GROMACS .gro file of C-alpha atoms in nm:
model
  361
    1UNK     CA    1   2.207   1.171  -2.140
    2UNK     CA    2   2.177   0.795  -2.174
    3UNK     CA    3   2.055   0.589  -1.880
    4UNK     CA    4   2.329   0.418  -1.681
    5UNK     CA    5   2.393   0.049  -1.717
    6UNK     CA    6   2.359  -0.002  -1.341
    7UNK     CA    7   2.189   0.194  -1.065
    8UNK     CA    8   2.310   0.096  -0.718
    9UNK     CA    9   2.067   0.180  -0.440
   10UNK     CA   10   2.262   0.219  -0.118
   11UNK     CA   11   2.593   0.391  -0.057
   12UNK     CA   12   2.732   0.180   0.224
   13UNK     CA   13   3.049  -0.021   0.174
   14UNK     CA   14   2.865  -0.298  -0.013
   15UNK     CA   15   2.700  -0.064  -0.262
   16UNK     CA   16   3.009   0.149  -0.314
   17UNK     CA   17   3.233  -0.153  -0.367
   18UNK     CA   18   2.993  -0.293  -0.626
   19UNK     CA   19   2.981   0.042  -0.804
   20UNK     CA   20   3.362   0.062  -0.808
   21UNK     CA   21   3.403  -0.289  -0.947
   22UNK     CA   22   3.135  -0.232  -1.211
   23UNK     CA   23   3.301   0.090  -1.325
   24UNK     CA   24   3.632  -0.097  -1.353
   25UNK     CA   25   3.460  -0.341  -1.590
   26UNK     CA   26   3.345  -0.056  -1.814
   27UNK     CA   27   2.984  -0.019  -1.694
   28UNK     CA   28   2.821   0.321  -1.647
   29UNK     CA   29   2.708   0.337  -1.284
   30UNK     CA   30   2.511   0.564  -1.054
   31UNK     CA   31   2.485   0.529  -0.676
   32UNK     CA   32   2.173   0.657  -0.500
   33UNK     CA   33   2.198   0.739  -0.129
   34UNK     CA   34   2.107   1.055   0.065
   35UNK     CA   35   2.413   1.016   0.290
   36UNK     CA   36   2.666   0.771   0.143
   37UNK     CA   37   2.904   0.610   0.388
   38UNK     CA   38   2.661   0.642   0.679
   39UNK     CA   39   2.426   0.379   0.821
   40UNK     CA   40   2.559   0.045   0.939
   41UNK     CA   41   2.892   0.105   0.765
   42UNK     CA   42   2.971   0.400   0.991
   43UNK     CA   43   2.883   0.214   1.311
   44UNK     CA   44   3.049  -0.122   1.243
   45UNK     CA   45   3.368  -0.220   1.426
   46UNK     CA   46   3.529  -0.369   1.116
   47UNK     CA   47   3.617  -0.718   1.235
   48UNK     CA   48   3.714  -0.949   0.947
   49UNK     CA   49   3.641  -1.263   1.143
   50UNK     CA   50   3.543  -1.573   0.945
   51UNK     CA   51   3.652  -1.801   1.231
   52UNK     CA   52   3.525  -1.630   1.546
   53UNK     CA   53   3.200  -1.536   1.368
   54UNK     CA   54   3.137  -1.897   1.259
   55UNK     CA   55   2.819  -2.045   1.404
   56UNK     CA   56   2.664  -2.390   1.411
   57UNK     CA   57   2.448  -2.459   1.106
   58UNK     CA   58   2.594  -2.174   0.895
   59UNK     CA   59   2.854  -2.369   0.697
   60UNK     CA   60   2.765  -2.220   0.354
   61UNK     CA   61   2.808  -1.872   0.501
   62UNK     CA   62   3.141  -1.980   0.651
   63UNK     CA   63   3.269  -2.086   0.308
   64UNK     CA   64   3.177  -1.744   0.169
   65UNK     CA   65   3.340  -1.571   0.466
   66UNK     CA   66   3.663  -1.767   0.426
   67UNK     CA   67   3.675  -1.677   0.057
   68UNK     CA   68   3.623  -1.314   0.152
   69UNK     CA   69   3.903  -1.325   0.409
   70UNK     CA   70   4.142  -1.470   0.150
   71UNK     CA   71   4.063  -1.184  -0.084
   72UNK     CA   72   4.094  -0.902   0.168
   73UNK     CA   73   4.472  -0.839   0.148
   74UNK     CA   74   4.463  -0.783  -0.229
   75UNK     CA   75   4.139  -0.583  -0.208
   76UNK     CA   76   4.280  -0.359   0.067
   77UNK     CA   77   4.601  -0.293  -0.124
   78UNK     CA   78   4.418  -0.218  -0.451
   79UNK     CA   79   4.161   0.011  -0.291
   80UNK     CA   80   4.419   0.195  -0.084
   81UNK     CA   81   4.619   0.265  -0.400
   82UNK     CA   82   4.312   0.370  -0.598
   83UNK     CA   83   4.194   0.606  -0.324
   84UNK     CA   84   4.537   0.729  -0.219
   85UNK     CA   85   4.472   0.666   0.150
   86UNK     CA   86   4.505   0.379   0.401
   87UNK     CA   87   4.211   0.172   0.522
   88UNK     CA   88   4.339   0.086   0.868
   89UNK     CA   89   4.367  -0.278   0.758
   90UNK     CA   90   4.547  -0.483   1.025
   91UNK     CA   91   4.641  -0.850   1.049
   92UNK     CA   92   4.718  -0.885   1.422
   93UNK     CA   93   4.464  -1.164   1.481
   94UNK     CA   94   4.180  -1.213   1.726
   95UNK     CA   95   4.185  -1.344   2.083
   96UNK     CA   96   3.868  -1.505   2.218
   97UNK     CA   97   3.865  -1.538   2.598
   98UNK     CA   98   3.642  -1.668   2.878
   99UNK     CA   99   3.567  -1.486   3.204
  100UNK     CA  100   3.399  -1.773   3.392
  101UNK     CA  101   3.424  -2.151   3.390
  102UNK     CA  102   3.090  -2.171   3.208
  103UNK     CA  103   3.221  -1.926   2.947
  104UNK     CA  104   3.530  -2.143   2.903
  105UNK     CA  105   3.320  -2.452   2.846
  106UNK     CA  106   3.128  -2.267   2.575
  107UNK     CA  107   3.451  -2.155   2.408
  108UNK     CA  108   3.589  -2.509   2.426
  109UNK     CA  109   3.270  -2.629   2.259
  110UNK     CA  110   3.323  -2.368   1.987
  111UNK     CA  111   3.683  -2.480   1.944
  112UNK     CA  112   3.573  -2.840   1.887
  113UNK     CA  113   3.331  -2.710   1.625
  114UNK     CA  114   3.607  -2.510   1.457
  115UNK     CA  115   3.836  -2.813   1.463
  116UNK     CA  116   3.568  -3.027   1.297
  117UNK     CA  117   3.561  -2.774   1.011
  118UNK     CA  118   3.938  -2.748   0.987
  119UNK     CA  119   3.940  -2.385   1.097
  120UNK     CA  120   4.268  -2.245   1.233
  121UNK     CA  121   4.222  -2.164   1.602
  122UNK     CA  122   4.466  -2.245   1.883
  123UNK     CA  123   4.334  -2.317   2.236
  124UNK     CA  124   4.495  -2.122   2.520
  125UNK     CA  125   4.514  -2.135   2.896
  126UNK     CA  126   4.445  -1.819   3.093
  127UNK     CA  127   4.817  -1.762   3.136
  128UNK     CA  128   4.880  -1.808   2.764
  129UNK     CA  129   4.602  -1.561   2.681
  130UNK     CA  130   4.751  -1.302   2.918
  131UNK     CA  131   5.092  -1.349   2.759
  132UNK     CA  132   4.935  -1.221   2.434
  133UNK     CA  133   4.735  -0.942   2.600
  134UNK     CA  134   4.885  -0.865   2.945
  135UNK     CA  135   4.599  -0.622   3.022
  136UNK     CA  136   4.351  -0.909   3.052
  137UNK     CA  137   4.187  -0.954   3.392
  138UNK     CA  138   4.362  -1.207   3.619
  139UNK     CA  139   4.052  -1.424   3.639
  140UNK     CA  140   4.037  -1.491   3.262
  141UNK     CA  141   4.005  -1.871   3.245
  142UNK     CA  142   4.140  -1.934   2.897
  143UNK     CA  143   4.032  -1.911   2.536
  144UNK     CA  144   4.175  -1.940   2.187
  145UNK     CA  145   4.349  -1.730   1.926
  146UNK     CA  146   4.248  -1.703   1.559
  147UNK     CA  147   4.545  -1.551   1.380
  148UNK     CA  148   4.353  -1.525   1.051
  149UNK     CA  149   4.075  -1.303   1.191
  150UNK     CA  150   4.180  -0.947   1.108
  151UNK     CA  151   4.027  -0.597   1.109
  152UNK     CA  152   3.977  -0.281   0.904
  153UNK     CA  153   3.848   0.064   0.994
  154UNK     CA  154   3.503   0.086   0.828
  155UNK     CA  155   3.496   0.466   0.834
  156UNK     CA  156   3.826   0.483   0.649
  157UNK     CA  157   3.699   0.211   0.417
  158UNK     CA  158   3.390   0.417   0.333
  159UNK     CA  159   3.596   0.729   0.264
  160UNK     CA  160   3.834   0.534   0.043
  161UNK     CA  161   3.549   0.380  -0.155
  162UNK     CA  162   3.383   0.718  -0.205
  163UNK     CA  163   3.710   0.855  -0.343
  164UNK     CA  164   3.768   0.546  -0.559
  165UNK     CA  165   3.421   0.554  -0.716
  166UNK     CA  166   3.457   0.924  -0.791
  167UNK     CA  167   3.792   0.861  -0.963
  168UNK     CA  168   3.636   0.572  -1.156
  169UNK     CA  169   3.364   0.797  -1.299
  170UNK     CA  170   3.070   0.677  -1.089
  171UNK     CA  171   2.794   0.934  -1.031
  172UNK     CA  172   2.689   0.950  -0.665
  173UNK     CA  173   2.341   1.100  -0.635
  174UNK     CA  174   2.264   1.213  -0.281
  175UNK     CA  175   1.896   1.138  -0.292
  176UNK     CA  176   1.656   0.890  -0.142
  177UNK     CA  177   1.494   0.634  -0.371
  178UNK     CA  178   1.124   0.592  -0.302
  179UNK     CA  179   1.042   0.348  -0.582
  180UNK     CA  180   1.283   0.122  -0.767
  181UNK     CA  181   1.061   0.133  -1.074
  182UNK     CA  182   1.142   0.504  -1.113
  183UNK     CA  183   1.510   0.437  -1.171
  184UNK     CA  184   1.612   0.460  -1.536
  185UNK     CA  185   1.888   0.201  -1.562
  186UNK     CA  186   1.947  -0.127  -1.735
  187UNK     CA  187   1.983  -0.312  -1.404
  188UNK     CA  188   1.925  -0.210  -1.044
  189UNK     CA  189   2.136  -0.339  -0.754
  190UNK     CA  190   1.962  -0.314  -0.419
  191UNK     CA  191   2.231  -0.269  -0.154
  192UNK     CA  192   2.025  -0.068   0.092
  193UNK     CA  193   2.096  -0.279   0.399
  194UNK     CA  194   1.805  -0.316   0.638
  195UNK     CA  195   1.597  -0.078   0.425
  196UNK     CA  196   1.595  -0.321   0.132
  197UNK     CA  197   1.278  -0.487   0.259
  198UNK     CA  198   1.092  -0.156   0.232
  199UNK     CA  199   1.184  -0.118  -0.134
  200UNK     CA  200   1.137  -0.475  -0.257
  201UNK     CA  201   0.973  -0.799  -0.151
  202UNK     CA  202   1.275  -0.928   0.037
  203UNK     CA  203   1.289  -1.081   0.388
  204UNK     CA  204   1.529  -0.829   0.540
  205UNK     CA  205   1.481  -0.686   0.890
  206UNK     CA  206   1.680  -0.444   1.108
  207UNK     CA  207   1.884  -0.589   1.396
  208UNK     CA  208   1.996  -0.313   1.628
  209UNK     CA  209   2.350  -0.297   1.762
  210UNK     CA  210   2.477  -0.041   2.013
  211UNK     CA  211   2.848   0.038   1.992
  212UNK     CA  212   3.087   0.249   2.200
  213UNK     CA  213   3.403   0.426   2.091
  214UNK     CA  214   3.668   0.484   2.355
  215UNK     CA  215   4.000   0.665   2.331
  216UNK     CA  216   4.341   0.624   2.489
  217UNK     CA  217   4.613   0.893   2.499
  218UNK     CA  218   4.831   0.691   2.259
  219UNK     CA  219   4.801   0.362   2.072
  220UNK     CA  220   4.617   0.102   2.286
  221UNK     CA  221   4.846  -0.129   2.482
  222UNK     CA  222   4.703  -0.431   2.301
  223UNK     CA  223   4.701  -0.500   1.928
  224UNK     CA  224   4.489  -0.813   1.892
  225UNK     CA  225   4.115  -0.777   1.868
  226UNK     CA  226   3.977  -0.915   2.195
  227UNK     CA  227   3.646  -1.100   2.189
  228UNK     CA  228   3.507  -1.244   2.508
  229UNK     CA  229   3.229  -1.417   2.689
  230UNK     CA  230   3.193  -1.242   3.025
  231UNK     CA  231   2.932  -1.425   3.229
  232UNK     CA  232   2.766  -1.535   2.902
  233UNK     CA  233   2.766  -1.172   2.780
  234UNK     CA  234   2.946  -1.143   2.444
  235UNK     CA  235   3.166  -0.837   2.398
  236UNK     CA  236   3.447  -0.730   2.167
  237UNK     CA  237   3.720  -0.466   2.188
  238UNK     CA  238   3.884  -0.358   1.862
  239UNK     CA  239   4.200  -0.142   1.899
  240UNK     CA  240   4.308   0.112   1.638
  241UNK     CA  241   4.651   0.263   1.587
  242UNK     CA  242   4.517   0.616   1.649
  243UNK     CA  243   4.412   0.536   2.007
  244UNK     CA  244   4.051   0.441   1.938
  245UNK     CA  245   3.902   0.126   2.091
  246UNK     CA  246   3.564   0.012   1.959
  247UNK     CA  247   3.346  -0.181   2.205
  248UNK     CA  248   3.036  -0.366   2.097
  249UNK     CA  249   2.786  -0.477   2.024
  250UNK     CA  250   2.436  -0.548   2.143
  251UNK     CA  251   2.194  -0.763   1.941
  252UNK     CA  252   1.841  -0.626   1.967
  253UNK     CA  253   1.521  -0.686   1.774
  254UNK     CA  254   1.383  -0.331   1.804
  255UNK     CA  255   1.272  -0.247   1.455
  256UNK     CA  256   1.418   0.072   1.316
  257UNK     CA  257   1.501   0.223   1.655
  258UNK     CA  258   1.857   0.361   1.669
  259UNK     CA  259   1.844   0.518   2.014
  260UNK     CA  260   2.134   0.459   2.251
  261UNK     CA  261   2.015   0.332   2.588
  262UNK     CA  262   2.164   0.352   2.936
  263UNK     CA  263   2.120  -0.024   2.972
  264UNK     CA  264   2.301  -0.097   2.648
  265UNK     CA  265   2.597   0.126   2.736
  266UNK     CA  266   2.614  -0.016   3.089
  267UNK     CA  267   2.614  -0.379   2.976
  268UNK     CA  268   2.886  -0.319   2.717
  269UNK     CA  269   3.109  -0.127   2.958
  270UNK     CA  270   3.057  -0.376   3.239
  271UNK     CA  271   3.152  -0.672   3.017
  272UNK     CA  272   3.448  -0.484   2.867
  273UNK     CA  273   3.583  -0.386   3.211
  274UNK     CA  274   3.544  -0.741   3.341
  275UNK     CA  275   3.771  -0.857   3.059
  276UNK     CA  276   4.011  -0.559   3.036
  277UNK     CA  277   3.989  -0.359   3.361
  278UNK     CA  278   4.203  -0.078   3.218
  279UNK     CA  279   3.908   0.017   2.996
  280UNK     CA  280   3.775   0.208   3.296
  281UNK     CA  281   4.057   0.461   3.246
  282UNK     CA  282   3.976   0.526   2.879
  283UNK     CA  283   3.769   0.820   2.756
  284UNK     CA  284   3.417   0.746   2.634
  285UNK     CA  285   3.401   0.962   2.321
  286UNK     CA  286   3.107   0.825   2.122
  287UNK     CA  287   2.797   0.613   2.165
  288UNK     CA  288   2.600   0.505   1.861
  289UNK     CA  289   2.360   0.245   1.730
  290UNK     CA  290   2.330   0.089   1.388
  291UNK     CA  291   2.095  -0.149   1.212
  292UNK     CA  292   2.233  -0.472   1.069
  293UNK     CA  293   2.034  -0.620   0.779
  294UNK     CA  294   1.919  -0.958   0.907
  295UNK     CA  295   1.752  -1.243   0.715
  296UNK     CA  296   1.570  -1.557   0.836
  297UNK     CA  297   1.887  -1.769   0.808
  298UNK     CA  298   2.138  -1.492   0.892
  299UNK     CA  299   2.289  -1.522   0.543
  300UNK     CA  300   2.293  -1.258   0.268
  301UNK     CA  301   2.067  -1.223  -0.032
  302UNK     CA  302   2.288  -1.219  -0.341
  303UNK     CA  303   2.161  -1.243  -0.695
  304UNK     CA  304   1.862  -1.193  -0.922
  305UNK     CA  305   1.527  -1.144  -0.752
  306UNK     CA  306   1.177  -1.228  -0.878
  307UNK     CA  307   1.212  -0.909  -1.085
  308UNK     CA  308   1.481  -0.995  -1.343
  309UNK     CA  309   1.597  -0.631  -1.356
  310UNK     CA  310   1.661  -0.623  -0.981
  311UNK     CA  311   1.967  -0.777  -0.819
  312UNK     CA  312   1.988  -0.807  -0.441
  313UNK     CA  313   2.309  -0.745  -0.247
  314UNK     CA  314   2.189  -0.718   0.110
  315UNK     CA  315   2.120  -0.914   0.429
  316UNK     CA  316   2.485  -0.941   0.536
  317UNK     CA  317   2.390  -0.913   0.905
  318UNK     CA  318   2.706  -0.943   1.122
  319UNK     CA  319   2.955  -0.976   0.836
  320UNK     CA  320   2.895  -0.692   0.596
  321UNK     CA  321   3.246  -0.548   0.618
  322UNK     CA  322   3.412  -0.888   0.579
  323UNK     CA  323   3.193  -0.984   0.282
  324UNK     CA  324   3.234  -0.655   0.095
  325UNK     CA  325   3.503  -0.765  -0.156
  326UNK     CA  326   3.354  -1.104  -0.236
  327UNK     CA  327   3.006  -0.956  -0.274
  328UNK     CA  328   3.132  -0.682  -0.505
  329UNK     CA  329   3.320  -0.927  -0.725
  330UNK     CA  330   3.030  -1.173  -0.745
  331UNK     CA  331   2.759  -0.917  -0.819
  332UNK     CA  332   2.979  -0.747  -1.079
  333UNK     CA  333   3.044  -1.082  -1.247
  334UNK     CA  334   2.670  -1.147  -1.254
  335UNK     CA  335   2.604  -0.808  -1.411
  336UNK     CA  336   2.875  -0.847  -1.674
  337UNK     CA  337   2.821  -1.210  -1.773
  338UNK     CA  338   2.458  -1.274  -1.676
  339UNK     CA  339   2.555  -1.579  -1.471
  340UNK     CA  340   2.590  -1.587  -1.091
  341UNK     CA  341   2.920  -1.731  -0.967
  342UNK     CA  342   2.890  -2.069  -0.796
  343UNK     CA  343   3.025  -1.912  -0.476
  344UNK     CA  344   2.698  -1.725  -0.418
  345UNK     CA  345   2.457  -1.997  -0.536
  346UNK     CA  346   2.353  -2.076  -0.176
  347UNK     CA  347   2.247  -1.715  -0.122
  348UNK     CA  348   1.985  -1.688  -0.396
  349UNK     CA  349   1.739  -1.414  -0.287
  350UNK     CA  350   1.449  -1.636  -0.394
  351UNK     CA  351   1.539  -1.930  -0.166
  352UNK     CA  352   1.275  -1.839   0.093
  353UNK     CA  353   1.009  -1.798  -0.174
  354UNK     CA  354   1.077  -2.153  -0.294
  355UNK     CA  355   1.049  -2.289   0.058
  356UNK     CA  356   0.714  -2.114   0.104
  357UNK     CA  357   0.581  -2.265  -0.218
  358UNK     CA  358   0.697  -2.615  -0.120
  359UNK     CA  359   0.536  -2.585   0.223
  360UNK     CA  360   0.215  -2.461   0.063
  361UNK     CA  361   0.205  -2.755  -0.175
   0.00000   0.00000   0.00000
């Protein structure tokens, strides 16, 4: 049997989407992962939030995120048809609210930042916020709504991608890769999330996030994703049509530890109940922790590495689900044409190596 054109290491949503797109372009593809669809993809809440995830000093990442958000409707429709199942893609928008006056000042500062970038976000009083989500606590001070920040169910997304790659002829090998050099393929795509740094010389580290899954008897009585600052504690609540509400997420530098802690659960529940008191009546059905792949500048590594056979597609940190379609399209274009699209030029995996050399000189 001939070696595949592309070996994708990592069967999360990024790796699977790349494999699917490559197969659509006529490439022979294998995916290597001992448990595809697990890892960070199975823990993520699925917020597609280019606006409310925008941070000061991350403008290149924002441009990539906005491009990804524009592509999500078509990507969701195409993948759902290819897999024959829905993804839980919803376009209800995101509400960002403040619990204290200090929280409100921080959100107002964020809104001025969003305005300076031309991002669509509408400021709200506390009363206006409660008109959108009546379950909000009476003491909510105000906030803003980002109608273009949507959501998808990452677990459904993973299942759909696994079905789509199988139908496209991709071979999924449920095995762990110990050495990239052992892979017989024309090109290797490293999409192994926080584990990428253990397989190649890439500055990727694990950033732990604890997440809770709650359940209501029927569909939750709110449809917008609710993000909040509650006494400076960030929290989000993502409602699903099937009665699930995802609450998250902590940000912890704990190495590869994925234990769920009493403190982490307590802080998430306390913040969530401050914002939506009714959460106290929901069932707590799952606690879990995942590892985001972080980089020194919180932006992904996309493109050819120091090894010309190896292409990086990792380091997506907080926005892996959002950036899945745009990453898959860009990496596939690079593999097919040999040239990286301009959209990912700022995310060259070798950018930190160049900085180190310049500092050394």
